[in-house]
mmCIF file of C-alpha atoms in Angstrom:
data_model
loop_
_atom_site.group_PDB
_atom_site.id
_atom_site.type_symbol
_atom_site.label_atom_id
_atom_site.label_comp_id
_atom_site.label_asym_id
_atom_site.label_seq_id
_atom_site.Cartn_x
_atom_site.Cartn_y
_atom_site.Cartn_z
ATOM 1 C CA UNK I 1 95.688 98.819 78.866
ATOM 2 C CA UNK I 2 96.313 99.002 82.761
ATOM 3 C CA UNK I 3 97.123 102.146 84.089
ATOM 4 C CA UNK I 4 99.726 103.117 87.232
ATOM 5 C CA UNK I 5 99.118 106.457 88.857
ATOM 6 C CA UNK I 6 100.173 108.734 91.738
ATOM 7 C CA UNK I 7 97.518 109.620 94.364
ATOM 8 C CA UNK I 8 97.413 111.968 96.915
ATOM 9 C CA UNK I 9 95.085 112.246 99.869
ATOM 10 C CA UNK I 10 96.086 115.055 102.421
ATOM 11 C CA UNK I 11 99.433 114.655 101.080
ATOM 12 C CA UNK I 12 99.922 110.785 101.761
ATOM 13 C CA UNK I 13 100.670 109.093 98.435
ATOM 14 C CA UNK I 14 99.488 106.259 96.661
ATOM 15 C CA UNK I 15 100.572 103.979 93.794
ATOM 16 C CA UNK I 16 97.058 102.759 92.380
ATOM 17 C CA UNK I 17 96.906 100.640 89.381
ATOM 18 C CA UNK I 18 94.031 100.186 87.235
ATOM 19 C CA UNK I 19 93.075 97.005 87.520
ATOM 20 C CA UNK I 20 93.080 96.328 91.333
ATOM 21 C CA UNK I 21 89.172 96.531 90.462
ATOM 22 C CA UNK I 22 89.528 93.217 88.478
ATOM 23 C CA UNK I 23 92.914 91.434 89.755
ATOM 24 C CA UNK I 24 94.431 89.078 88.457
ATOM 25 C CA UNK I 25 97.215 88.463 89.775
ATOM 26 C CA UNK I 26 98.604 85.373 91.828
ATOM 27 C CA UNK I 27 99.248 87.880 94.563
ATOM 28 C CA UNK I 28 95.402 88.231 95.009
ATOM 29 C CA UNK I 29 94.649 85.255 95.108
ATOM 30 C CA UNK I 30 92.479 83.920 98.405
ATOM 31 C CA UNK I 31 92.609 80.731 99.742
ATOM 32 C CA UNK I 32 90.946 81.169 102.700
ATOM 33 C CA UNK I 33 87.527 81.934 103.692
ATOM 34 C CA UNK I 34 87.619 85.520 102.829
ATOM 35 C CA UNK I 35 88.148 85.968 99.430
ATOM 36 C CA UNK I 36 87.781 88.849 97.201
ATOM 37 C CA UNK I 37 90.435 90.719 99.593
ATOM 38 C CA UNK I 38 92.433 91.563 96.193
ATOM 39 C CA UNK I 39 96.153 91.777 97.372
ATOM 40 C CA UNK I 40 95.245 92.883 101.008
ATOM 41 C CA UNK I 41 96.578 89.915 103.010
ATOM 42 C CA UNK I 42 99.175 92.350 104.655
ATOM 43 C CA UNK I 43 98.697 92.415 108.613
ATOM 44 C CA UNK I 44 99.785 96.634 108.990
ATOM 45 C CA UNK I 45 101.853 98.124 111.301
ATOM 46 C CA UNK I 46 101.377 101.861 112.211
ATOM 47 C CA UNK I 47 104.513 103.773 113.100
ATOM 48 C CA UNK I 48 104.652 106.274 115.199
ATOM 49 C CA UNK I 49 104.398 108.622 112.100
ATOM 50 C CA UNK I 50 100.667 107.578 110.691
ATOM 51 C CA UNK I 51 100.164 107.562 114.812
ATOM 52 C CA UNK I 52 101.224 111.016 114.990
ATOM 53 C CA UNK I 53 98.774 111.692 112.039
ATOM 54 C CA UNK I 54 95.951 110.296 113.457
ATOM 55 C CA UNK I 55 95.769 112.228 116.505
ATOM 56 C CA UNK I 56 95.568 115.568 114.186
ATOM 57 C CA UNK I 57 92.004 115.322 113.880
ATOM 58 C CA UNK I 58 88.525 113.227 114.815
ATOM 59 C CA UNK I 59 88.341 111.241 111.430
ATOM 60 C CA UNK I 60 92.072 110.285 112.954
ATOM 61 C CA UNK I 61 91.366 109.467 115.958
ATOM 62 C CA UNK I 62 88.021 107.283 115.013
ATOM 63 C CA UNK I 63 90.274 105.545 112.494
ATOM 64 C CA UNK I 64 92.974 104.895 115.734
ATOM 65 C CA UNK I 65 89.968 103.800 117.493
ATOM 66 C CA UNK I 66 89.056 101.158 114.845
ATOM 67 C CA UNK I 67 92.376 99.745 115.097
ATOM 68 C CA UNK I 68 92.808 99.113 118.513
ATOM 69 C CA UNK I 69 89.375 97.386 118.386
ATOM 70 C CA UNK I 70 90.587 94.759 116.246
ATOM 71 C CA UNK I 71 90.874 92.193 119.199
ATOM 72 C CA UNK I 72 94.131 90.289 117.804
ATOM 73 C CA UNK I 73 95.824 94.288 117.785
ATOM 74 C CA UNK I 74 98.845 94.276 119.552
ATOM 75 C CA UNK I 75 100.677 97.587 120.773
ATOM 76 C CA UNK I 76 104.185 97.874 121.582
ATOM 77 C CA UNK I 77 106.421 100.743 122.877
ATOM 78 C CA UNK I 78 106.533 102.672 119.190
ATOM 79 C CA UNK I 79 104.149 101.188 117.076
ATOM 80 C CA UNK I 80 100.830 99.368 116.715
ATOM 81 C CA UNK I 81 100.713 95.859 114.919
ATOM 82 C CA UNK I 82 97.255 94.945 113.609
ATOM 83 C CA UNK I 83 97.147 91.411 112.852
ATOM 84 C CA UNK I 84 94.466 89.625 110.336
ATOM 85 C CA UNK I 85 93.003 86.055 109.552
ATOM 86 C CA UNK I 86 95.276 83.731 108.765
ATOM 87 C CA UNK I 87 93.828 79.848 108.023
ATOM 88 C CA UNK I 88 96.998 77.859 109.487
ATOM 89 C CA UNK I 89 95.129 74.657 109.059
ATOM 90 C CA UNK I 90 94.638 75.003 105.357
ATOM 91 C CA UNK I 91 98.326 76.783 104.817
ATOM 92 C CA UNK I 92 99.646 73.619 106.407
ATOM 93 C CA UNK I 93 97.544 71.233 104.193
ATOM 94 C CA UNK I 94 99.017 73.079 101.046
ATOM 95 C CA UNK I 95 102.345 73.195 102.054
ATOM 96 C CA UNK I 96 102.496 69.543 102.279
ATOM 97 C CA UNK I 97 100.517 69.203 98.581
ATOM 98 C CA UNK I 98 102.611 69.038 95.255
ATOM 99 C CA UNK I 99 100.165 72.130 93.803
ATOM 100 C CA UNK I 100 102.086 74.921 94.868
ATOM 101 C CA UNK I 101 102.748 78.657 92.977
ATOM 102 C CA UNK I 102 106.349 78.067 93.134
ATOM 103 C CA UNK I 103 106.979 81.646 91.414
ATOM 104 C CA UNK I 104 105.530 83.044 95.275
ATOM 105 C CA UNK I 105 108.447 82.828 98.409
ATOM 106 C CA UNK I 106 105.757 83.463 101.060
ATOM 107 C CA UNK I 107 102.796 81.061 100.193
ATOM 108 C CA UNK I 108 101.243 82.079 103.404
ATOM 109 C CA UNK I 109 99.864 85.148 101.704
ATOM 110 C CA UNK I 110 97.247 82.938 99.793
ATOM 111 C CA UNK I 111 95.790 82.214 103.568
ATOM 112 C CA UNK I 112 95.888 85.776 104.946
ATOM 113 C CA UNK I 113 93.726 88.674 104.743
ATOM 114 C CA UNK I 114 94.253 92.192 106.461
ATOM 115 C CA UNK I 115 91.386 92.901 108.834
ATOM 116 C CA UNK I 116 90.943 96.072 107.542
ATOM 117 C CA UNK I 117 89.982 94.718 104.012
ATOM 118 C CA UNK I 118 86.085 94.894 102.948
ATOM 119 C CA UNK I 119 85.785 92.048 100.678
ATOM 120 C CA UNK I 120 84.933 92.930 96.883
ATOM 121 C CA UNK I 121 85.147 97.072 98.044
ATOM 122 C CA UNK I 122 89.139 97.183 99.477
ATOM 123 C CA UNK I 123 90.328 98.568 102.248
ATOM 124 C CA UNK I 124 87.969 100.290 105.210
ATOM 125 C CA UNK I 125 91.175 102.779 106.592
ATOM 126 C CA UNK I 126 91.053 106.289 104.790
ATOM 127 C CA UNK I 127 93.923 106.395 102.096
ATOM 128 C CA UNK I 128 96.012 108.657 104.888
ATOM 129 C CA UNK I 129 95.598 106.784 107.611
ATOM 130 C CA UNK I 130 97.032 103.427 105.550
ATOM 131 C CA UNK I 131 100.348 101.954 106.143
ATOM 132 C CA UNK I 132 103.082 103.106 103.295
ATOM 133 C CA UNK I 133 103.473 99.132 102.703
ATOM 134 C CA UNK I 134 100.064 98.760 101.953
ATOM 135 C CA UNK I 135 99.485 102.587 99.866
ATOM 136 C CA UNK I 136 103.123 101.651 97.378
ATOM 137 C CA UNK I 137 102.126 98.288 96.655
ATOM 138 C CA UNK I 138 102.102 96.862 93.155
ATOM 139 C CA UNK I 139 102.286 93.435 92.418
ATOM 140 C CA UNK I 140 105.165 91.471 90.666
ATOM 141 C CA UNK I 141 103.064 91.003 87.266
ATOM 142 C CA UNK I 142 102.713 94.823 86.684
ATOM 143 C CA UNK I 143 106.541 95.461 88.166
ATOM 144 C CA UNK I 144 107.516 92.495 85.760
ATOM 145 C CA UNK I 145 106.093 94.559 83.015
ATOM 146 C CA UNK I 146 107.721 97.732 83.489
ATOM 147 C CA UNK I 147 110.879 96.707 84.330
ATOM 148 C CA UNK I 148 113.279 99.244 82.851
ATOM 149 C CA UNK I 149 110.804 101.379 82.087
ATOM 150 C CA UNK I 150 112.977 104.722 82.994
ATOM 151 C CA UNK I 151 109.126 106.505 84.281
ATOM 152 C CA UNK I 152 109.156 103.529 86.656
ATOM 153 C CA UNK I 153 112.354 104.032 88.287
ATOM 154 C CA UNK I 154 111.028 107.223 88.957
ATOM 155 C CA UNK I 155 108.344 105.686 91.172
ATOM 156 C CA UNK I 156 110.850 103.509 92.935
ATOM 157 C CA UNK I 157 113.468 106.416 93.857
ATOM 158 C CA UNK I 158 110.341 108.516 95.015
ATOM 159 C CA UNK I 159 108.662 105.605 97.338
ATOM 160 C CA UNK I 160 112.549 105.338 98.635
ATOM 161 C CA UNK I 161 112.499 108.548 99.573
ATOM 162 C CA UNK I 162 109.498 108.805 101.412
ATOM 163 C CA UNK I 163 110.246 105.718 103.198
ATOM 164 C CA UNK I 164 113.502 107.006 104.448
ATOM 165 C CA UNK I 165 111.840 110.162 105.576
ATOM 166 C CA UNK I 166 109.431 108.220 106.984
ATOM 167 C CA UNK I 167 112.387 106.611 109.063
ATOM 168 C CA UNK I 168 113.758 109.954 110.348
ATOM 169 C CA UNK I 169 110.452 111.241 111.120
ATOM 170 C CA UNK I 170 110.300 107.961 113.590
ATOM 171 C CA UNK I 171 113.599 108.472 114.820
ATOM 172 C CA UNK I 172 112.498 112.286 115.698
ATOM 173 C CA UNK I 173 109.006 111.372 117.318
ATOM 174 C CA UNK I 174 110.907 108.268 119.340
ATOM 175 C CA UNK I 175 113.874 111.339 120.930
ATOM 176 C CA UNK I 176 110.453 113.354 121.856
ATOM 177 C CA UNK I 177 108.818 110.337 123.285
ATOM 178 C CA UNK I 178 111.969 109.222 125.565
ATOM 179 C CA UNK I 179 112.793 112.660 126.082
ATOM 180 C CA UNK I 180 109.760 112.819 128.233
ATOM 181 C CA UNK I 181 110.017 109.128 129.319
ATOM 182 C CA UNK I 182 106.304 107.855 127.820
ATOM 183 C CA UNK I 183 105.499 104.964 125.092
ATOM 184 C CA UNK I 184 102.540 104.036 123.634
ATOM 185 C CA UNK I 185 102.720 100.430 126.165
ATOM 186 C CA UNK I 186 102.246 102.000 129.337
ATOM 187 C CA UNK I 187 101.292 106.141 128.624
ATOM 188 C CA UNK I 188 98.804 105.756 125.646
ATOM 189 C CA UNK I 189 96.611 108.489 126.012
ATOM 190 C CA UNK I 190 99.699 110.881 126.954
ATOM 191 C CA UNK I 191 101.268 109.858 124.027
ATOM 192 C CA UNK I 192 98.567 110.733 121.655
ATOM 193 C CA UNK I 193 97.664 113.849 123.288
ATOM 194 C CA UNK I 194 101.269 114.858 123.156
ATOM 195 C CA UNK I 195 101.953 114.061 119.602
ATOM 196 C CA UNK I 196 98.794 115.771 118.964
ATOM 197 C CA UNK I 197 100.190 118.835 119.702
ATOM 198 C CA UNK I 198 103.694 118.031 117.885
ATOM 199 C CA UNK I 199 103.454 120.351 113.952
ATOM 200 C CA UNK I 200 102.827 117.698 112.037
ATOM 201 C CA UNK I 201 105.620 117.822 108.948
ATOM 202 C CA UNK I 202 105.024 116.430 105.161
ATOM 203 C CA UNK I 203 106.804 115.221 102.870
ATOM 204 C CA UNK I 204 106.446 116.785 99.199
ATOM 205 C CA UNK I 205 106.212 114.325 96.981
ATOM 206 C CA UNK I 206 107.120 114.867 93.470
ATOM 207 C CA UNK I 207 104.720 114.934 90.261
ATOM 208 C CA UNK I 208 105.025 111.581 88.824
ATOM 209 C CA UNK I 209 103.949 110.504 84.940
ATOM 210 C CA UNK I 210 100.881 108.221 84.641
ATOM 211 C CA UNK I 211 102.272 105.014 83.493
ATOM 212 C CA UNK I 212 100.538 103.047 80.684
ATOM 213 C CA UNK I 213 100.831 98.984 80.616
ATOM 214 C CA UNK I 214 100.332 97.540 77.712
ATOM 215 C CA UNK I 215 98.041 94.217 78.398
ATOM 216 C CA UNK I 216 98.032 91.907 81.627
#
């Protein structure tokens, strides 16, 4: 029986499912050298609203600090993009091979990991701090599964939601960053101390039914 919950740290929510611990789905599979990264081949990008967050506090900032010393992190005017490993030469070698997981669009994903991710523990960012992409994932075999399950769509019109408000909180924070003519490219520091002093808003998420799964 696999399990799919609601979690909440600080008020940032989190789809987890049971058996992350023990995956097994073609989504976590590794092909490259890391392995036992589960599904965490994602390379996150941090709006300006998990930005804003993380200059609220020191476990914040620390985590901001661990990002931007990820040498491959790249920051543009509203957003930071931390990129991962990705094995090109063995992604090229399978794409050319007959043995291919046709059922998977991106096949890149088998030759990425997130350089956040602590192999065989999950990822090193505090649940708050995550990307939405990364805290609302659940793989294809366990959305398969409870597809028209009316609980479920419950989950999906809440995640929708938040991600729109997510949007409009960007939108906001963007007006108060070119209202005072600054980005995160060329005033970094300003930026964060501004935000830091911006009241940072939530978003109240609603009570959601544990969801039971029956087999994998």
């Amino acid at each position: 029986m696999v399990k799919v919950f609601l979690k909440l740290d600080h008020g940032t929510p989190q789809y987890a499912c049971s058996s992350c611990s023990n995956c097994n789905s073609v989504y976590g599979k590794s092909m490259c050298k890391i392995k036992s990264r589960g599904c965490c081949w994602y390379f996150p990008k941090f709006t300006l609203y998990e930005i804003h967050k993380m200059s609220k506090n020191n476990l914040g900032r620390e985590t901001l600090r661990k990002i931007l010393n990820i040498q491959s992190t790249k920051i543009y005017n509203y957003y930071i993009h931390a990129k991962g490993y990705f094995d090109k030469t063995s992604f090229n070698k399978y794409i050319s091979s007959n043995n291919q997981y046709e059922d998977v669009k991106d096949k890149s994903i088998f030759f990425r990991a997130c350089p956040f991710v602590e192999p065989e523990k999950g990822c090193a960012l505090p649940q708050q701090y995550r990307s939405f992409v990364c805290n609302f994932f659940i793989c294809e075999e366990v959305k398969k599964v409870l597809k028209g399950n009316s609980e479920f769509r419950d989950y999906i019109k809440e995640c929708n939601s938040y991600v729109r408000w997510i949007d409009w909180e960007n939108v906001a924070l963007r007006a108060m960053l070119d209202e005072k003519n600054i980005n995160l490219v060329d005033n970094f520091n300003e930026v964060i101390e501004f935000l830091s002093e911006v009241p940072l808003e939530n978003f109240e998420f609603r009570k959601l039914k544990e969801l039971k799964v029956a087999g994998e």
